[in-house]
Amino acid sequence: MAAPNLKAEKRTRQRYRRERRFKALCVGAILLSVAFLVFFFTDIIQRGYTAFYQAEVRAEVTYSERTVDLPPAAVDDEVRPFVSRGWLRQLPDHVEADPDLMGQTVTRWITADAPVGQYLKGQYSELTEQEKAEVDRLREQGQIRLAFNTNFFTNGDSKMAEIAGIKSAVVGSVLTLAVTMAVAFPIGVMSAVYLEEFAPDNRFTRFIEVNINNLAAVPSILYGLLGLAIFINFVGVPRSSALAGGLTLALMTLPIIIISTRAALRAVPDSIREGAFGVGASRLQVVSHHVLPQSLPGILTGSIIGLAQAMGETAPLLLVGMMAFIPSAPEGVTDAATVLPAQIYTWASMPQRAFDEITAAGILVLLAVLLTLNATAVVLRKRFERRW
Amino acid sequence: MSTGQVILSFLAGLLPLALLAYGLGRRRALAVAGGQDRALHSRPGFYGWYAVVLMAVPAVAMALLATLLDLLGLIDAPGALVLAAALALAAGGLWSAERTIRPGLRARNIVEGAVRWLLIAAASISILTTLGILLSILFEAMRFFQMVSAWEFLTGTTWSPDTAFGGGSEARSEAQFGSVPLFAGTFMITAIAMAVALPIGLLSAIFLSEYAPQRVRGAVKPALEVLAGIPTVVYGFFAAITVAPLIVDAASALGLDASYENALTPGIVMGIMIIPLVSSLSDDVISAIPMSLREGSFALGATPSETIKHVLLPAALPGVVSAFILAISRALGETMIVVMAAGLSANLTANPLESMTTVTVRIVAALTGDQEFSSPETLSAFGLGLVLFLITLTLNTISLIVVRRFREQYE
């Protein structure tokens, strides 16, 4: 064996080693991303799932003139320290909603104060040792229990974590996104149809194209500045309203819808258009009878993705005032409203520890909706996508 | 009635009217043709649409014009009056449509022309949006720069707007709007984010396009897309409540002192958020390189990694660079993560473990505070927004030019 051969062999081995090292690096990068994803979901679920059940106290509630004026008097001394003050404060509303309650004494499960729930769930709680012993005793007697947290789904925002819920934020989100899609979907599809099917290839068209690509990359917070300066200060749309937020998000979603609609239109082969032209259809008939129906799944997929993105957006909405404290659901698009991500932001900045849990629970709800939307888009694309 | 209500009731009224016009126009066309649609120039439906166009266009145009003039303060148009005038115009339009419909009328051409203009109008909205962003920011920023000199804003190293709170002339003179620390903080956090996102994103893309078997690719790509679909407010919460304590613990284990609002936390989390952007764009570019380049390299005896480093990456460079630039622009404008995890007070420092703030944080702070709109602090948001807009616009344009100019054309 001559020396050069040995050298070459050594060099080959070295190159293979480098190859393995590089591949390991690539695999490492992927594993890192996936590991982060797993860590992230475990962390959020761990923080949030406990918010779906909460402590309740079984108590005799007296509804009378006196207790409407002074709600804490409605329950016994024994359980009073453990009953949610927020729940007691709602007592006059209960009587107003159901006047028959007046003068009655009802034994029922009522929401417990947040520290009781935290203690029962084994979290940090500000209860004293004595109170903890008392809670344990009541629990053994069946006076205190952990039950499904309905408040979280049926209530609006509150300064007290145990009775704060996502209902008004969900309603706000639905109203806002309805405005967004009502504006962005038709305008987006029409823009795309014009650019793809009608527009001549001239300077103006190219300018619009560059412009749309740029808009897609403009930071979302700048749309908030636009919404504030134009929709609220100039046009006079009510601040904090679903209309202001929805219009702002519509402008932000527009480029996404245009870009995906154009891709869907481009995927329809020219032979379809030529066939239709051949039997005497006008351009409008070609588009509305043939091209649009064929590309509908693609357009819908793109719009759902745009919708999901608008749904998770927070920054521009903060600027148009959609982080207001909204205890009851808005009734129209001009009422003050908040949306789910903004609600999450508001809760995340609350100092009380009990809010951590419901913040994470709100995040779980938001993520569930977003993942469902995105999965729908994927299924739609898989099922209806046509290869020509 | 407010303008908004007028617009809403106008649109609500227009829909049934349009249906009515369509029905009337279509029937009229069939009537003048004696029930034989062969005698008509266009199909009967087009006459329906013709009636809709003639009814709606003048009414809508008038209403829009009146609203615009009203907003500009040129005229004072009461909502009810506008509504009544629009209805009268609509009725007039419908009447003239009924009168003009005859078999020889080229309804199809007229309707097609109208639709074309409608589509052009829709496409122009994107231009109006850009114009709207630019003008609204520019306009308010000018008001800001009348109070604070642009030079001081761009070169000053102290950002302390709070002293303007009192509103007294003495207090106001103390407010300082030097944006250097804000931009320093923004660039620091962006740099950290890029240090995370670029290597991981690029290596992920290489793995997905070059090494991964089809099955793995099919499983990993959606996982990365999930990462991209997580709302930024969720990342912000995660950064503030989970990552920040981890970083502080890690720092103290190393004997360093870290703030809970350190720049490292939002930087790392933002980097993770941007990984999918970098990886999917790079993946597209690398996958677009024709097989023949790889085969040529393999035929010379190169290993896959040598092929990637010496053949594929150079070929993909323009696309990858443009992806990087887009990612930087995304990181600069990212808001919620920094609002929730970075600091609020301006701090000019090079230590990523210290608290620092960013441009977007100050924009949010200025506009969600309880100050009156014309105070310098509130308006400073527009000054910052203007600079942010110009920077991201430049980056996006560069990214586009890089792709256009340096893209290899494979045939």
mmCIF file of C-alpha atoms in Angstrom, chain B residues 9-25 48-49 51-56 59-60 83-94:
data_model
loop_
_atom_site.group_PDB
_atom_site.id
_atom_site.type_symbol
_atom_site.label_atom_id
_atom_site.label_comp_id
_atom_site.label_asym_id
_atom_site.label_seq_id
_atom_site.Cartn_x
_atom_site.Cartn_y
_atom_site.Cartn_z
ATOM 1 C CA SER B 9 -79.112 51.621 6.245
ATOM 2 C CA PHE B 10 -78.129 52.622 2.732
ATOM 3 C CA LEU B 11 -76.436 49.276 2.074
ATOM 4 C CA ALA B 12 -79.282 47.391 3.712
ATOM 5 C CA GLY B 13 -81.809 49.187 1.524
ATOM 6 C CA LEU B 14 -79.772 48.692 -1.627
ATOM 7 C CA LEU B 15 -79.897 44.899 -1.586
ATOM 8 C CA PRO B 16 -83.674 44.392 -1.911
ATOM 9 C CA LEU B 17 -83.767 47.279 -4.403
ATOM 10 C CA ALA B 18 -81.128 45.539 -6.501
ATOM 11 C CA LEU B 19 -83.149 42.325 -6.455
ATOM 12 C CA LEU B 20 -86.222 44.251 -7.517
ATOM 13 C CA ALA B 21 -84.331 46.026 -10.302
ATOM 14 C CA TYR B 22 -82.916 42.732 -11.563
ATOM 15 C CA GLY B 23 -86.379 41.165 -11.726
ATOM 16 C CA LEU B 24 -87.946 44.195 -13.385
ATOM 17 C CA GLY B 25 -85.183 44.598 -15.956
ATOM 18 C CA GLY B 48 -81.601 42.560 -15.254
ATOM 19 C CA TRP B 49 -78.048 43.470 -14.351
ATOM 20 C CA ALA B 51 -81.196 47.766 -14.585
ATOM 21 C CA VAL B 52 -79.241 47.116 -11.373
ATOM 22 C CA VAL B 53 -76.257 49.062 -12.704
ATOM 23 C CA LEU B 54 -78.349 52.018 -13.797
ATOM 24 C CA MET B 55 -80.133 52.061 -10.472
ATOM 25 C CA ALA B 56 -77.184 51.569 -8.141
ATOM 26 C CA ALA B 59 -77.124 56.449 -6.047
ATOM 27 C CA VAL B 60 -73.950 54.914 -4.628
ATOM 28 C CA LEU B 83 -80.565 58.870 2.106
ATOM 29 C CA ALA B 84 -83.601 60.461 0.505
ATOM 30 C CA ALA B 85 -81.576 61.852 -2.382
ATOM 31 C CA ALA B 86 -79.958 58.452 -2.950
ATOM 32 C CA LEU B 87 -83.359 56.778 -3.022
ATOM 33 C CA ALA B 88 -84.652 59.340 -5.509
ATOM 34 C CA LEU B 89 -81.610 58.776 -7.726
ATOM 35 C CA ALA B 90 -82.089 55.016 -7.491
ATOM 36 C CA ALA B 91 -85.729 55.316 -8.524
ATOM 37 C CA GLY B 92 -84.773 57.614 -11.403
ATOM 38 C CA GLY B 93 -82.089 55.188 -12.544
ATOM 39 C CA LEU B 94 -84.495 52.298 -12.457
#
